[in-house]
PDB file of C-alpha atoms in Angstrom:
ATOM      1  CA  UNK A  17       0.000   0.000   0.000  1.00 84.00           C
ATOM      2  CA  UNK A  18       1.669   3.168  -1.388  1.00 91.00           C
ATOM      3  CA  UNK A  19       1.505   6.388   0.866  1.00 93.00           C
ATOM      4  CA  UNK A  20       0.769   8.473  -2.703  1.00 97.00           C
ATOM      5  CA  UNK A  21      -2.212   7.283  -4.453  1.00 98.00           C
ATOM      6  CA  UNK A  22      -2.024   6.976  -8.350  1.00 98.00           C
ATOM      7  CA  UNK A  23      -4.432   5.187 -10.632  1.00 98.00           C
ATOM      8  CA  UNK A  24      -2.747   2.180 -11.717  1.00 97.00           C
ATOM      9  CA  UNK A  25      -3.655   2.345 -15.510  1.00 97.00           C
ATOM     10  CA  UNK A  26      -4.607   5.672 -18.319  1.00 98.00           C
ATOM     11  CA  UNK A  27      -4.465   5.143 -21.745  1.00 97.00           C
ATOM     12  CA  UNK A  28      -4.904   7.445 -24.561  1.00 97.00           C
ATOM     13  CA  UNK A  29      -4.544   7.970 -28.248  1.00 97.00           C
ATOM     14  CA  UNK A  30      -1.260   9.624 -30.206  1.00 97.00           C
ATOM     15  CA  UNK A  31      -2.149  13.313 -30.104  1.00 97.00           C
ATOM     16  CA  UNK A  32      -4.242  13.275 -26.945  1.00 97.00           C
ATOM     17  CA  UNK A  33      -4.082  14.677 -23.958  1.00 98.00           C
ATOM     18  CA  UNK A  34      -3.758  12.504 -20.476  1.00 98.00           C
ATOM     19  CA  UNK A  35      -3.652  13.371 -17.228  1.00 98.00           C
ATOM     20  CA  UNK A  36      -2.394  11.184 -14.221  1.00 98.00           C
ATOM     21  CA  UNK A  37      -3.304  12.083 -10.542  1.00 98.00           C
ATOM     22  CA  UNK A  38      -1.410  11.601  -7.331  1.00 98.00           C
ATOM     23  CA  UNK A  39      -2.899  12.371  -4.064  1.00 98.00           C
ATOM     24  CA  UNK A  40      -1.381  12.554  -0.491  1.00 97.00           C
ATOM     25  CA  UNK A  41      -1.554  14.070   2.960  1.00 97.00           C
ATOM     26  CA  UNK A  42      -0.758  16.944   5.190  1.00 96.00           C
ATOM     27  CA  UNK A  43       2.760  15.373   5.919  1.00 96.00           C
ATOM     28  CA  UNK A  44       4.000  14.907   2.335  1.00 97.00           C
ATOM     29  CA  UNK A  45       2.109  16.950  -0.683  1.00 97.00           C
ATOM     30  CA  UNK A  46       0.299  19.061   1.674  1.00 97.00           C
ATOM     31  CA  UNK A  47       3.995  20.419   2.847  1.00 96.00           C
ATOM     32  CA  UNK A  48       6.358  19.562  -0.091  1.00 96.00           C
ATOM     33  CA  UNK A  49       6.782  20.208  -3.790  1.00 97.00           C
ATOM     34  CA  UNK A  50       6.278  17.110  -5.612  1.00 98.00           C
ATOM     35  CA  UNK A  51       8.544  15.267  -8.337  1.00 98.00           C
ATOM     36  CA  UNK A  52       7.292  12.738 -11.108  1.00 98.00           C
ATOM     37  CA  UNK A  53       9.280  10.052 -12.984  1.00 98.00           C
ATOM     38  CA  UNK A  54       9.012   7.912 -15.714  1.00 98.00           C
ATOM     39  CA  UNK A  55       9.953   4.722 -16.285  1.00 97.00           C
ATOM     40  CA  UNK A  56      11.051   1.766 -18.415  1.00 92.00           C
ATOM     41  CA  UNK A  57      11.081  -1.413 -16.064  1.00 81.00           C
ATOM     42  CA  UNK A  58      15.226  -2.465 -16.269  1.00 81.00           C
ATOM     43  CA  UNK A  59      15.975   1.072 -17.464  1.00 92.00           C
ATOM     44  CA  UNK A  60      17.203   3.901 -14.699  1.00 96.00           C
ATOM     45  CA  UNK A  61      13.954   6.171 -13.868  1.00 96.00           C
ATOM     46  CA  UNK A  62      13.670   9.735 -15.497  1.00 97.00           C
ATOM     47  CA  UNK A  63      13.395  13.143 -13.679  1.00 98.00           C
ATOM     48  CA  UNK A  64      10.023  14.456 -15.696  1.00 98.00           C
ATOM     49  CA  UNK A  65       8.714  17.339 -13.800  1.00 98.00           C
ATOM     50  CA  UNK A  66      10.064  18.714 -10.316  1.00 97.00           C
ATOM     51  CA  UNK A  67       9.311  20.909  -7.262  1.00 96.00           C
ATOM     52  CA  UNK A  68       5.441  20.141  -9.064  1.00 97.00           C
ATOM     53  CA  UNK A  69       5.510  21.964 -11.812  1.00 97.00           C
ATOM     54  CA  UNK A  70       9.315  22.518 -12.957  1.00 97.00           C
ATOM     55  CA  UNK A  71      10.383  20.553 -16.263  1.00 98.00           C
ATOM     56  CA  UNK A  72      14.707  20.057 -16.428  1.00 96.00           C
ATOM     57  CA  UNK A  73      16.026  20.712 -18.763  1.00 95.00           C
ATOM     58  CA  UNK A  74      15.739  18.551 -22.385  1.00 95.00           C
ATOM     59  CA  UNK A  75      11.874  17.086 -21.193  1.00 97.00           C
ATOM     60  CA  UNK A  76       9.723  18.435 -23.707  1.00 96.00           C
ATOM     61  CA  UNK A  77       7.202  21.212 -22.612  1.00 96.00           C
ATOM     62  CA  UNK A  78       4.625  18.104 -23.269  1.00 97.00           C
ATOM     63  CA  UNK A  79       4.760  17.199 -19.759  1.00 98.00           C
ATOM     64  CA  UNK A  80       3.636  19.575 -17.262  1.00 98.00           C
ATOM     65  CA  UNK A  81       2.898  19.634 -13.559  1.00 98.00           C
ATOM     66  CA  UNK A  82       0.400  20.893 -10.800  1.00 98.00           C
ATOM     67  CA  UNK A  83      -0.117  20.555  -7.351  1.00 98.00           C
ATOM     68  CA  UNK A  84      -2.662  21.973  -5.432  1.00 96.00           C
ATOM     69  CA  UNK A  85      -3.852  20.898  -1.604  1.00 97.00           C
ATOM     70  CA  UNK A  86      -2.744  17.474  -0.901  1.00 97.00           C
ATOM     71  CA  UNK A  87      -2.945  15.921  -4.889  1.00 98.00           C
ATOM     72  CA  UNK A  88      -0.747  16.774  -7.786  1.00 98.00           C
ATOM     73  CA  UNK A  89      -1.218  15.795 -11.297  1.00 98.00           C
ATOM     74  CA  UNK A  90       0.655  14.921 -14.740  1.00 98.00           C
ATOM     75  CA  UNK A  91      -0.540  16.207 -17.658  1.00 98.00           C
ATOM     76  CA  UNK A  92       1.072  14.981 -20.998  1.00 98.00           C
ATOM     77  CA  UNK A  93      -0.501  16.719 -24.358  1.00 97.00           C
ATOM     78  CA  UNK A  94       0.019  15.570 -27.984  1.00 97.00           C
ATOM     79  CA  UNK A  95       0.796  11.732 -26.606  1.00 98.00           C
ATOM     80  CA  UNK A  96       3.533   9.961 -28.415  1.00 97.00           C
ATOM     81  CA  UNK A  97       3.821   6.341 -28.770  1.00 96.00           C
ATOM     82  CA  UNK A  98       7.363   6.916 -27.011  1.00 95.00           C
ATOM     83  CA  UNK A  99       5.272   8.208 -23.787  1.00 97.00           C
ATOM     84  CA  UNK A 100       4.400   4.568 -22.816  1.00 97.00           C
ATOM     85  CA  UNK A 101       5.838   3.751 -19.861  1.00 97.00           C
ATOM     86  CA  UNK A 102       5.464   3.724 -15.972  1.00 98.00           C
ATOM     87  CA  UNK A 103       4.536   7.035 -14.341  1.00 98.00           C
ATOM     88  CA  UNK A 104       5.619   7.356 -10.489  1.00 98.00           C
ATOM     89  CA  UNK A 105       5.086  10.725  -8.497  1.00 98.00           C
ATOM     90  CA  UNK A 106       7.085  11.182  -5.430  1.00 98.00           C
ATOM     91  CA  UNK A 107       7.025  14.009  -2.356  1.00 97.00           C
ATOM     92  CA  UNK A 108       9.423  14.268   1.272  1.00 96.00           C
ATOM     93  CA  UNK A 109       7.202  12.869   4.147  1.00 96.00           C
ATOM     94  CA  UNK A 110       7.752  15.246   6.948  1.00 95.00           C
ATOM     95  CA  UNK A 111       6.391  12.535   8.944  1.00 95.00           C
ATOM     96  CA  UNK A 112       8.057   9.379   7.998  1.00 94.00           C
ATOM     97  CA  UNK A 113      11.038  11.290   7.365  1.00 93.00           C
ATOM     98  CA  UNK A 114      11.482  10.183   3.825  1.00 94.00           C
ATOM     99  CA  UNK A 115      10.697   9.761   0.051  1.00 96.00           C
ATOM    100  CA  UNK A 116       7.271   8.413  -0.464  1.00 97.00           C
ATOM    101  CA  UNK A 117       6.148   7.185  -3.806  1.00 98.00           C
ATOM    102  CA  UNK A 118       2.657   6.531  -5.616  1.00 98.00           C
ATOM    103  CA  UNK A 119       2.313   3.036  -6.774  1.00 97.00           C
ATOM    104  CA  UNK A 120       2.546   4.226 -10.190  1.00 97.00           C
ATOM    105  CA  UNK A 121       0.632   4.324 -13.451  1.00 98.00           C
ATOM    106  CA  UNK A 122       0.746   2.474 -16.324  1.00 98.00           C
ATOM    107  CA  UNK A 123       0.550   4.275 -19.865  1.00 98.00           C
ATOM    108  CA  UNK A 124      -0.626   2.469 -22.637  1.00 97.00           C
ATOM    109  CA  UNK A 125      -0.958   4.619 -26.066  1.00 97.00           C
ATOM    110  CA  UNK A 126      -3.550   2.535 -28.169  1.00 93.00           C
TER     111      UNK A 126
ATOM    112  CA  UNK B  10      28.174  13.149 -18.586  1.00 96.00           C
ATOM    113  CA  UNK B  11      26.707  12.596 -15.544  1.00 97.00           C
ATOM    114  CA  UNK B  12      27.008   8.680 -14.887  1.00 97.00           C
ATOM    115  CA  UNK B  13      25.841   6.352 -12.078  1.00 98.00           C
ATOM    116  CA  UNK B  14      26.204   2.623 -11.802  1.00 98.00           C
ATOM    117  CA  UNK B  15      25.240   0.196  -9.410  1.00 98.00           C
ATOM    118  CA  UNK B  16      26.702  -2.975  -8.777  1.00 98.00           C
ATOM    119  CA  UNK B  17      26.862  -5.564  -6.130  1.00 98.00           C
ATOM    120  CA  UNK B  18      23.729  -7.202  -6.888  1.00 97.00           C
ATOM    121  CA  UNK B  19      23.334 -11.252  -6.446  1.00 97.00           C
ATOM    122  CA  UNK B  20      21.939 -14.126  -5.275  1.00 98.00           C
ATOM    123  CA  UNK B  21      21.856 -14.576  -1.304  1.00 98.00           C
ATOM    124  CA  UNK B  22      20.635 -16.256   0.982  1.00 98.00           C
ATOM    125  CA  UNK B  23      18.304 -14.999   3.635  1.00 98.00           C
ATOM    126  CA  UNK B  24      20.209 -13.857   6.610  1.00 98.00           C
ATOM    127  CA  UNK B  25      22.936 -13.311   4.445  1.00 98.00           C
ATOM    128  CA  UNK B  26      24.728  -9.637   3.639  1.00 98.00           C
ATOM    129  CA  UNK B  27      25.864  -7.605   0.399  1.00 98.00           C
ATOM    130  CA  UNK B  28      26.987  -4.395  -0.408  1.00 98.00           C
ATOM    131  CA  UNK B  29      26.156  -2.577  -3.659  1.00 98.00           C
ATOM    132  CA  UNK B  30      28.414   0.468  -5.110  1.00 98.00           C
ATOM    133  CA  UNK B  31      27.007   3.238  -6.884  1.00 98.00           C
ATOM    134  CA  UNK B  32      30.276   4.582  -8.928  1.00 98.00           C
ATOM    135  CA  UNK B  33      29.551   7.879 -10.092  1.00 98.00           C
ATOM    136  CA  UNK B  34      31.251  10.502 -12.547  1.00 98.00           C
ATOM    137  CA  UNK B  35      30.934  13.477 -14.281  1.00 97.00           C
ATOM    138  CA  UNK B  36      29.826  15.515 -11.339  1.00 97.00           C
ATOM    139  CA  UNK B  37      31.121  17.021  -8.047  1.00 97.00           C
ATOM    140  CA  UNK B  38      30.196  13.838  -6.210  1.00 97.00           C
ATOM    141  CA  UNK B  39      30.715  15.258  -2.670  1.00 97.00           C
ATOM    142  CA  UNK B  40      28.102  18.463  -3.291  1.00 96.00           C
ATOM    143  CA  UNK B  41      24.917  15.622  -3.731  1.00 97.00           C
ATOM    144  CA  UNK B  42      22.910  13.932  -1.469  1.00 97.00           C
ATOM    145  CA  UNK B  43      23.052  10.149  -2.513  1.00 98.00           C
ATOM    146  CA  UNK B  44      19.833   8.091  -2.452  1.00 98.00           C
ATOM    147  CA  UNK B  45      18.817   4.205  -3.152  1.00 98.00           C
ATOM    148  CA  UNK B  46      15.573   3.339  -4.529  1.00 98.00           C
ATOM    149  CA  UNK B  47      14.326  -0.208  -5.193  1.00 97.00           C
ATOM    150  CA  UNK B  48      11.816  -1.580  -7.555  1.00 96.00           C
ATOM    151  CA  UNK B  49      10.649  -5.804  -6.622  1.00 96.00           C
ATOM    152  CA  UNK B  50       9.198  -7.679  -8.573  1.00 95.00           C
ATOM    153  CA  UNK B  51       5.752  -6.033 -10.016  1.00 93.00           C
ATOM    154  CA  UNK B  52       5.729  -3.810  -7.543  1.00 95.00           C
ATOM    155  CA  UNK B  53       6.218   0.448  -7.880  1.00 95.00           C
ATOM    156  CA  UNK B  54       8.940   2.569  -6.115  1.00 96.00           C
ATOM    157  CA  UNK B  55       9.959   2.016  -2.955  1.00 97.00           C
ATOM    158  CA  UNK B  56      12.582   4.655  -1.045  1.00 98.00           C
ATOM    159  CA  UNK B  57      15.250   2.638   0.469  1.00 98.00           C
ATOM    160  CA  UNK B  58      17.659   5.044   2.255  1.00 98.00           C
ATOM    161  CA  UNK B  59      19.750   8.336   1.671  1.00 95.00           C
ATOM    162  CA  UNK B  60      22.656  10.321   2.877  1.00 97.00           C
ATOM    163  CA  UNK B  61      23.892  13.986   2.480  1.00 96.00           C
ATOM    164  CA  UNK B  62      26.523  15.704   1.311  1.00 96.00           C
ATOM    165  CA  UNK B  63      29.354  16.206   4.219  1.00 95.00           C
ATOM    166  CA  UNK B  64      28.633  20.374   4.183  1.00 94.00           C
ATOM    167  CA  UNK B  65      25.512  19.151   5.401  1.00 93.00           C
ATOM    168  CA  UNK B  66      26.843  17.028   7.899  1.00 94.00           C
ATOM    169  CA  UNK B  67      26.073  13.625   6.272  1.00 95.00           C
ATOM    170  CA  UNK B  68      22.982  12.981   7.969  1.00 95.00           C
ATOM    171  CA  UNK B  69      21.552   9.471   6.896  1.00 97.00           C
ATOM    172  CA  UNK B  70      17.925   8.195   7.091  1.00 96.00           C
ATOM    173  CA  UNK B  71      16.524   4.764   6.032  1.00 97.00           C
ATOM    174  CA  UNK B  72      12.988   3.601   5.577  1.00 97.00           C
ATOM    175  CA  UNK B  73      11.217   2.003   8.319  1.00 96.00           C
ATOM    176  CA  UNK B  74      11.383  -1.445   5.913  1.00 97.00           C
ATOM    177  CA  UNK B  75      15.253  -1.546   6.299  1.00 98.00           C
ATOM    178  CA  UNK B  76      16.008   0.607   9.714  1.00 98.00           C
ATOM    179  CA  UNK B  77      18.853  -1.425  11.610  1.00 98.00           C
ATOM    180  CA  UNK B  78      18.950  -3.950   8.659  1.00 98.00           C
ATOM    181  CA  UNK B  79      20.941  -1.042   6.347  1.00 98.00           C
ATOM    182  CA  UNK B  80      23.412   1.056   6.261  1.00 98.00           C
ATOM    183  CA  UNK B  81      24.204   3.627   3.372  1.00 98.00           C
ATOM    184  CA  UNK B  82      28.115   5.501   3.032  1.00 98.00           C
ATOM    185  CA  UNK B  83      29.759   7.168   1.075  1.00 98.00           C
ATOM    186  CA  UNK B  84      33.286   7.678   0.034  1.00 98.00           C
ATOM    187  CA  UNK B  85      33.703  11.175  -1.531  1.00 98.00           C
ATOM    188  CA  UNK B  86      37.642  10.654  -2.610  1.00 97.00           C
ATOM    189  CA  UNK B  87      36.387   8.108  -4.997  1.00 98.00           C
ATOM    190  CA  UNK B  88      33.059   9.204  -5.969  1.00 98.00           C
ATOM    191  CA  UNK B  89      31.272   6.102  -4.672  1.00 98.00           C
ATOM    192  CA  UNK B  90      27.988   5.607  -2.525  1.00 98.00           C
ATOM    193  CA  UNK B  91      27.514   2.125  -0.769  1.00 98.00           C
ATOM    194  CA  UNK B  92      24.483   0.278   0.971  1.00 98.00           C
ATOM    195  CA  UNK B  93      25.550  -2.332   2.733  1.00 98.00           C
ATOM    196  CA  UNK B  94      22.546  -4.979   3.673  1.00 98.00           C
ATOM    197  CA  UNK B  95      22.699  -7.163   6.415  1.00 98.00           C
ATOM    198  CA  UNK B  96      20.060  -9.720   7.322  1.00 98.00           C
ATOM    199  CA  UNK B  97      18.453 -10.151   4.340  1.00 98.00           C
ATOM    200  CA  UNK B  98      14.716 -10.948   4.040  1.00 98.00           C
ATOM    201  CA  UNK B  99      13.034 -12.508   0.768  1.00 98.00           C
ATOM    202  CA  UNK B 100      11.558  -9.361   0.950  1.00 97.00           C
ATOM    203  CA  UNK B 101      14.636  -7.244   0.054  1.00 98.00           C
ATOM    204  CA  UNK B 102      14.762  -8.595  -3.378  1.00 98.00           C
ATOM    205  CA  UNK B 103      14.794  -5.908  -5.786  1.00 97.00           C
ATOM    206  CA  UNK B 104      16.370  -4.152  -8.543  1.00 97.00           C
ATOM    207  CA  UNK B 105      18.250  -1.646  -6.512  1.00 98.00           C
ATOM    208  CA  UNK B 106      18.939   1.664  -7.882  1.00 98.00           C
ATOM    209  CA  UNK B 107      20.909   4.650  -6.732  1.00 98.00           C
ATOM    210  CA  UNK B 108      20.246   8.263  -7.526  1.00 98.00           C
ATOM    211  CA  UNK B 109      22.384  11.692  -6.902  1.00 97.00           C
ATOM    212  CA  UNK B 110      19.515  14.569  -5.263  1.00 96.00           C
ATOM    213  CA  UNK B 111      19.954  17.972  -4.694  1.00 91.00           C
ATOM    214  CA  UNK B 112      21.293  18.951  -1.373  1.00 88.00           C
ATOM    215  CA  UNK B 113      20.924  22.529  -0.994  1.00 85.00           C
ATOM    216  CA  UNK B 114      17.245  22.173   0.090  1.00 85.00           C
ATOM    217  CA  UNK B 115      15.373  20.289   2.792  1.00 85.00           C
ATOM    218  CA  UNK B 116      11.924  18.534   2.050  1.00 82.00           C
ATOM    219  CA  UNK B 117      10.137  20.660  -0.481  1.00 84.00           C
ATOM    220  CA  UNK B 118      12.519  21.537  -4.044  1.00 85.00           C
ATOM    221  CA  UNK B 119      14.465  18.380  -3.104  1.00 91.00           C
ATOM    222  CA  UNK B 120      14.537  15.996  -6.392  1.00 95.00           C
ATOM    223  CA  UNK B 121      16.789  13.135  -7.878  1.00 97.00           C
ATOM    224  CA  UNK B 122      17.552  13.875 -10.696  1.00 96.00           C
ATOM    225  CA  UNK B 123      20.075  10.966 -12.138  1.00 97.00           C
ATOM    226  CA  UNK B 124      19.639   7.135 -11.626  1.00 98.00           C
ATOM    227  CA  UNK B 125      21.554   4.477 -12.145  1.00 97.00           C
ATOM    228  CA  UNK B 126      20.268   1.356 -14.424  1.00 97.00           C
ATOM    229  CA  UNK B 127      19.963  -0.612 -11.358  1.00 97.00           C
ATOM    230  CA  UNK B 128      21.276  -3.995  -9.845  1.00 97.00           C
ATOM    231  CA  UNK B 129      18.942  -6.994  -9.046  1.00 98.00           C
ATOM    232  CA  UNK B 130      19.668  -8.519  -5.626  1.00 98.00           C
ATOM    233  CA  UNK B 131      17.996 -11.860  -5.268  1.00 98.00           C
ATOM    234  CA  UNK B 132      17.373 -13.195  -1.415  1.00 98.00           C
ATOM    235  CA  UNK B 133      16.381 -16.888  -1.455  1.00 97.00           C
ATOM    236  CA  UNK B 134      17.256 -19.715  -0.180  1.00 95.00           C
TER     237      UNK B 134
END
């Protein structure tokens, strides 16, 4: 049982627009920024979006991030066959002291 | 290039240790925070432990999973972060990964933002 909530599946069609969820508590997203990831089981995990809504450098401005309350979401516009993968958001538990993680969501372009 | 890479991994038996590496280049190794993530089988993300950078005194924190069982190093004059796992459950099997963060921030603006390709330790008997 994940501390972050995320649905485990979304699925959308090439030039769509998704949107994947991730909601918390008081102790993590309700005090933190939050960071997503994406990633290819066997492959290292990729910084996507950080402090919620902050894209590094070289990730398209496809992926964008929000955060408001205790929930933060993904959105990714004009979906790319190359998009499918694992989606995993992540936020500091001032509580536990640590990283918490959704379970993640799987992205299937159809 | 920033590079990380984990290694380590095996087969062991429950009860057992290891110790993975995380080798890193093509950044100021001792300025990061080093963290280890793991990933079992089917499962999603799971935070393993992390320790900062010596400015910031080292300070090292585990999750509650691996408290006592862990402990996480780091050897700034050669760019390396270890884990070292004692008492080993079936439970530990993973891939493990390692990942540099940001350092200059506490809790909120804190990110990893490089991973390794991971290491697959296997605890059975």
């Amino acid at each position: 049982q994940s501390v972050l909530t995320q649905p485990p599946s979304a699925s959308g069609t090439p030039g769509q627009r998704v949107t994947i969820s991730c909601s918390g508590g008081s102790s993590n997203i309700g005090r933190n920024t939050v960071n997503w990831y994406q990633h290819l089981p066997g492959t290292a995990p990729k910084l996507l979006i950080h402090s919620s809504n902050q894209r590094p450098s070289g990730v398209p401005d496809r992926f964008s991030g929000s955060k408001s309350g205790t929930s933060a979401s993904l959105a990714i516009s004009g979906l790319q066959s190359e998009d499918e993968a694992d989606y995993y958001c992540a936020a500091w538990d001032d509580s536990l002291n640590g990283w918490v993680f959704g379970g993640g969501t799987k992205l299937t372009v159809l | 290039e920033v590079q990380l890479v984990e290694s380590g991994g095996g087969l062991a038996q429950p009860g057992r240790s290891l110790r993975l590496s995380c080798t890193t280049s093509g950044f100021t190794f001792g300025d990061y925070a080093m963290t280890w993530v793991r990933q079992a089988p089917g499962k999603g993300l799971e935070w393993v432990s992390f320790i900062r950078s010596k400015v910031y005194g080292g300070t090292t924190l585990y999750a509650a999973s691996v408290k006592g069982r862990f402990t996480i190093s780091r050897d700034d004059s050669k760019n390396i972060a270890y884990l070292q796992m004692n008492s080993l459950k079936t439970d530990d099997t993973a891939v493990y990964y390692c990942a540099r963060e940001n350092d200059n921030v506490w809790g909120s603006g804190r990110y990893a933002d490089y991973w390794g390709q991971g290491t697959l330790v296997t605890v059975s008997s």
